[in-house]
Short mmCIF file of C-alpha atoms in Angstrom, two decimals:
data_model
loop_
_atom_site.label_atom_id
_atom_site.label_comp_id
_atom_site.label_asym_id
_atom_site.label_seq_id
_atom_site.Cartn_x
_atom_site.Cartn_y
_atom_site.Cartn_z
CA MET A 1485 109.08 108.10 100.12
CA ALA A 1486 111.42 104.74 99.47
CA ALA A 1487 112.35 104.15 103.17
CA ALA A 1488 108.70 104.37 104.16
CA ALA A 1489 108.27 102.26 101.38
CA LEU A 1490 111.06 99.83 102.13
CA GLY A 1491 109.69 99.45 105.83
CA GLY A 1492 107.07 98.90 104.68
CA LEU A 1493 108.18 95.83 102.69
CA GLY A 1494 110.34 94.59 106.13
CA LEU A 1495 106.83 94.60 107.78
CA LEU A 1496 105.55 92.66 105.31
CA ARG A 1497 107.87 90.04 105.61
CA ALA A 1498 107.85 90.10 109.26
CA ARG A 1499 104.45 88.69 109.06
CA LEU A 1500 104.67 86.56 106.77
CA ARG A 1501 107.69 85.11 109.11
CA LEU A 1502 104.80 85.20 111.35
CA ALA A 1503 102.42 83.57 109.17
CA ALA A 1504 104.84 80.43 108.00
CA ALA A 1505 105.45 80.07 112.07
CA ALA A 1506 102.00 79.45 112.79
CA ALA A 1507 101.39 76.87 110.02
CA THR A 1508 104.69 74.88 111.16
CA THR A 1509 103.87 75.42 115.19
CA SER A 1510 100.44 74.58 114.82
CA ALA A 1511 100.91 71.10 116.37
CA ALA A 1512 103.94 72.00 118.73
CA LEU A 1513 101.49 75.02 120.20
CA GLY A 1514 99.11 72.54 121.57
CA ARG A 1515 96.19 73.12 119.54
CA THR A 1516 95.64 69.99 119.56
CA GLY A 1517 99.59 82.72 87.13
CA HIS A 1518 102.93 83.88 88.29
CA CYS A 1519 105.08 82.86 90.95
CA ALA A 1520 106.37 85.33 93.20
CA PRO A 1521 110.33 84.69 94.81
CA PRO A 1522 110.13 83.76 98.65
CA LEU A 1523 109.91 85.97 100.95
CA TRP A 1524 112.43 84.11 104.30
CA ARG A 1525 113.42 80.35 104.93
CA GLY A 1526 113.72 78.55 107.79
CA ALA A 1527 110.51 80.31 109.77
CA THR A 1528 111.02 79.13 113.28
CA ALA A 1529 108.30 78.51 115.99
CA ALA A 1530 110.72 81.30 117.72
CA ALA A 1531 108.95 83.89 115.08
CA LEU A 1532 105.98 82.86 116.13
CA PRO A 1533 105.01 84.85 119.71
CA SER A 1534 104.18 83.01 122.80
CA ALA A 1535 99.91 82.43 123.11
CA GLY A 1536 99.98 83.15 126.82
CA ARG A 1537 101.78 86.40 126.48
CA SER A 1538 100.61 88.17 123.00
CA TYR A 1539 97.30 86.68 122.21
CA GLY A 1540 94.52 88.71 123.06
CA SER A 1541 92.15 87.70 125.41
CA GLN A 1542 89.17 87.84 122.74
CA ALA A 1543 89.88 84.13 122.15
CA LYS A 1544 87.23 82.00 123.85
CA GLU A 1545 87.12 78.29 123.38
CA GLU A 1546 84.22 76.62 122.74
CA GLU A 1547 83.70 79.01 119.50
CA GLU A 1548 84.25 78.08 116.20
CA LEU A 1549 85.71 80.58 115.41
CA ARG A 1550 88.58 82.16 116.93
CA VAL A 1551 90.02 85.33 116.94
CA ARG A 1552 93.30 87.05 118.31
CA TYR A 1553 94.78 89.70 118.51
CA LEU A 1554 98.53 89.70 119.10
CA ASP A 1555 100.15 92.19 121.41
CA ASP A 1556 103.34 93.98 121.86
CA GLU A 1557 106.01 94.01 118.35
CA HIS A 1558 102.92 92.25 116.52
CA LYS A 1559 100.24 94.73 117.50
CA GLY A 1560 97.83 94.97 114.71
CA ILE A 1561 97.94 91.54 113.74
CA VAL A 1562 94.69 89.66 114.06
CA VAL A 1563 94.41 85.58 113.90
CA LEU A 1564 91.18 84.16 112.88
CA GLY A 1565 91.87 80.39 113.77
CA LEU A 1566 89.66 77.26 112.33
CA ASN A 1567 87.87 75.41 115.32
CA ARG A 1568 85.65 72.77 114.31
CA SER A 1569 87.93 69.34 114.70
CA HIS A 1570 85.03 67.50 114.95
CA ALA A 1571 83.82 68.45 111.18
CA LYS A 1572 87.63 68.69 109.82
CA ASN A 1573 86.62 72.67 110.10
CA ALA A 1574 83.96 72.55 107.48
CA LEU A 1575 82.14 75.80 107.12
CA SER A 1576 78.67 74.92 108.76
CA LYS A 1577 76.04 78.06 108.59
CA ASN A 1578 77.14 79.10 112.04
CA LEU A 1579 80.69 79.27 111.18
CA VAL A 1580 79.84 81.29 107.90
CA LYS A 1581 77.90 83.38 110.15
CA MET A 1582 81.17 83.67 112.62
CA MET A 1583 83.65 84.73 109.46
CA SER A 1584 81.09 87.45 108.12
CA LYS A 1585 80.91 89.05 111.42
CA ALA A 1586 84.67 88.22 112.13
CA VAL A 1587 85.41 90.06 108.12
CA ASP A 1588 82.89 92.37 108.84
CA ALA A 1589 84.26 93.89 112.23
CA LEU A 1590 87.73 94.37 111.24
CA LYS A 1591 86.81 95.58 107.90
CA SER A 1592 86.13 98.68 109.89
CA ASP A 1593 89.14 98.58 112.79
CA LYS A 1594 91.15 101.16 111.87
CA LYS A 1595 94.45 99.39 114.08
CA VAL A 1596 94.41 96.28 112.21
CA ARG A 1597 97.40 96.08 109.87
CA THR A 1598 97.64 91.80 108.59
CA VAL A 1599 94.70 89.20 109.01
CA ILE A 1600 96.15 85.68 109.32
CA PHE A 1601 93.91 82.78 108.65
CA ARG A 1602 95.05 79.57 110.01
CA SER A 1603 93.50 76.18 111.53
CA GLU A 1604 93.66 75.10 115.26
CA VAL A 1605 92.93 71.46 114.12
CA PRO A 1606 96.01 69.26 113.36
CA GLY A 1607 96.14 68.32 109.88
CA ILE A 1608 93.06 70.13 108.67
CA PHE A 1609 92.93 73.43 106.88
CA CYS A 1610 89.61 73.61 106.35
CA ALA A 1611 87.73 70.41 104.35
CA GLY A 1612 84.92 72.78 102.08
CA ALA A 1613 81.52 72.44 102.94
CA ASP A 1614 79.88 71.03 105.91
CA LEU A 1615 77.87 68.21 103.70
CA LYS A 1616 75.98 66.51 106.50
CA GLU A 1617 74.94 69.72 107.08
CA ARG A 1618 73.72 70.79 103.52
CA ALA A 1619 72.50 67.44 103.23
CA LYS A 1620 69.70 68.42 105.85
CA MET A 1621 68.84 71.64 103.99
CA HIS A 1622 65.56 72.58 102.03
CA SER A 1623 67.24 73.36 98.55
CA SER A 1624 66.35 77.02 98.98
CA GLU A 1625 68.61 77.03 102.08
CA VAL A 1626 71.43 75.63 100.46
CA SER A 1627 70.62 78.27 97.72
CA SER A 1628 71.04 81.13 100.77
CA PHE A 1629 74.42 79.43 102.28
CA VAL A 1630 76.12 78.84 99.12
CA SER A 1631 75.31 82.79 98.64
CA ARG A 1632 75.88 84.13 102.36
CA ALA A 1633 79.59 81.30 102.10
CA ARG A 1634 80.23 82.83 98.13
CA ALA A 1635 79.29 87.39 100.19
CA THR A 1636 81.28 86.12 102.80
CA ILE A 1637 85.07 85.13 101.47
CA ASN A 1638 84.41 88.13 98.71
CA GLU A 1639 84.15 90.60 101.98
CA LEU A 1640 87.50 88.62 103.00
CA ALA A 1641 89.30 89.42 99.04
CA ASN A 1642 88.23 93.10 99.94
CA LEU A 1643 89.31 93.82 102.92
CA PRO A 1644 91.84 96.77 103.25
CA VAL A 1645 94.96 95.51 104.65
CA PRO A 1646 97.17 91.91 103.38
CA THR A 1647 95.40 88.96 104.46
CA ILE A 1648 97.72 85.67 104.94
CA ALA A 1649 96.59 82.04 104.77
CA ALA A 1650 98.69 79.80 106.80
CA ILE A 1651 97.77 76.23 105.65
CA ASP A 1652 98.88 73.44 107.41
CA GLY A 1653 96.87 70.30 106.07
CA THR A 1654 94.15 69.95 104.23
CA ALA A 1655 92.31 72.42 101.95
CA LEU A 1656 89.39 71.41 99.74
CA GLY A 1657 86.65 72.97 98.00
CA GLY A 1658 85.46 75.81 100.26
CA GLY A 1659 88.11 75.31 101.89
CA LEU A 1660 90.75 76.08 99.39
CA GLU A 1661 88.42 79.03 98.09
CA LEU A 1662 88.52 80.66 101.11
CA ALA A 1663 92.69 80.44 101.24
CA LEU A 1664 93.24 81.73 97.28
CA ALA A 1665 90.83 85.15 98.93
CA CYS A 1666 93.59 85.62 100.45
CA ASP A 1667 96.55 87.90 99.48
CA ILE A 1668 99.39 85.89 100.36
CA ARG A 1669 99.23 81.96 100.95
CA VAL A 1670 101.46 79.93 103.22
CA ALA A 1671 101.50 76.15 103.15
CA ALA A 1672 103.24 73.09 104.70
CA SER A 1673 105.09 70.72 102.20
CA SER A 1674 102.36 67.95 103.49
CA ALA A 1675 99.36 70.61 102.83
CA LYS A 1676 96.88 69.04 100.50
CA MET A 1677 95.11 71.14 97.90
CA GLY A 1678 92.03 70.88 95.55
CA LEU A 1679 88.81 71.79 93.84
CA VAL A 1680 86.99 68.65 94.06
CA GLU A 1681 83.10 69.90 93.53
CA THR A 1682 83.38 68.05 90.08
CA LYS A 1683 83.46 65.02 91.91
CA LEU A 1684 80.07 65.80 93.22
CA ALA A 1685 78.65 67.02 89.49
CA ILE A 1686 78.35 70.48 91.16
CA ILE A 1687 81.33 73.78 90.87
CA PRO A 1688 83.09 75.33 92.91
CA GLY A 1689 80.81 77.89 93.76
CA ALA A 1690 83.00 80.50 96.01
CA GLY A 1691 85.08 82.03 93.45
CA GLY A 1692 87.94 79.26 92.91
CA THR A 1693 86.47 79.25 89.03
CA GLN A 1694 88.08 82.81 89.26
CA ARG A 1695 90.48 83.16 91.44
CA LEU A 1696 92.39 79.89 90.95
CA PRO A 1697 92.70 80.99 86.90
CA ARG A 1698 94.30 84.12 88.18
CA THR A 1699 96.92 82.78 90.12
CA ILE A 1700 98.03 79.55 88.42
CA GLY A 1701 96.69 80.29 85.00
CA VAL A 1702 93.37 79.26 83.02
CA SER A 1703 94.57 76.34 82.07
CA LEU A 1704 96.15 74.38 84.67
CA ALA A 1705 93.23 76.10 86.75
CA LYS A 1706 90.58 73.76 84.26
CA GLU A 1707 92.84 70.68 84.54
CA LEU A 1708 92.73 70.62 88.25
CA ILE A 1709 88.98 72.01 88.16
CA PHE A 1710 87.07 69.35 85.55
CA SER A 1711 89.78 66.64 87.18
CA ALA A 1712 88.88 67.12 90.66
CA ARG A 1713 92.94 66.36 90.82
CA ILE A 1714 93.96 66.89 94.85
CA VAL A 1715 97.56 68.13 94.55
CA ASP A 1716 100.36 68.48 97.50
CA GLY A 1717 102.67 70.96 99.27
CA THR A 1718 105.61 69.15 96.66
CA ARG A 1719 103.51 69.27 93.27
CA SER A 1720 101.79 72.62 93.78
CA ASN A 1721 105.63 74.21 93.86
CA GLU A 1722 106.56 72.61 90.72
CA SER A 1723 103.71 73.65 89.11
CA CYS A 1724 103.55 77.13 90.18
CA LYS A 1725 100.84 76.78 92.33
CA THR A 1726 103.46 77.83 95.16
CA SER A 1727 106.40 79.47 94.98
CA TYR A 1728 108.68 77.37 97.38
CA GLN A 1729 108.75 74.04 99.41
CA SER A 1730 110.59 74.52 103.13
CA GLY A 1731 113.05 71.56 104.55
CA ASN A 1732 111.77 72.27 107.72
CA GLY A 1733 111.40 69.10 108.66
CA GLY A 1734 108.89 68.57 105.65
CA ARG A 1735 105.79 70.54 107.94
CA LEU A 1736 106.81 74.42 105.99
CA SER A 1737 106.31 75.35 103.44
CA ASN A 1738 105.23 76.76 100.09
CA ARG A 1739 104.12 80.19 99.34
CA PHE A 1740 101.76 81.58 96.20
CA SER A 1741 100.40 84.56 96.05
CA ASN A 1742 98.17 86.78 93.24
#
């Protein structure tokens, strides 16, 4: 039993290193509360399998959400890549629909062992809801969209396998709520994170008011939500929102987990 537990911990650490590499090597690949102790240091591009060899053929260049099933020694890991470069990966009706479909498929796939959420767009994880699209919606459509986005993020949180958000850039509003729904978050020191909805006289609608306090504590969560303050990777590390900051060129990384 002890040997099995240690083996499982080693496997999870390997997958965390993979997520770390996903964040730190995004540009190089041309895709163009409680504090936890660090589980790895100095992750490099070598930890991430080459796209041509290990990513499955399921990925389609034109899709707003790229789904990749890794092969070889990383078999069982699925990478979901946000790919709306023209809209800073903002959550549109179509993207939420694709995310819902992908998460639903993963939920019943017994071969999946870990899911990594990342961005395919340099410098951006997810800018939140697509406000340009929302401005064209009828009020009834807005309510339906928010409900579906919340349900999709809840489904992600309830996946029966470990989920990791690799945050290489800005994660605001719904983008941070998406990351908070993951079990573990790996972020570049240059990342910008915040629940900024109160600047628009609204509140976070996809679980942020619940998950952020669980992660960093009620008092600090209230301050960040009330003020709509944005924190970078370094500050989040200092405030216990992330567990450590990498010295790897400032690209990677902090990790904060539930």
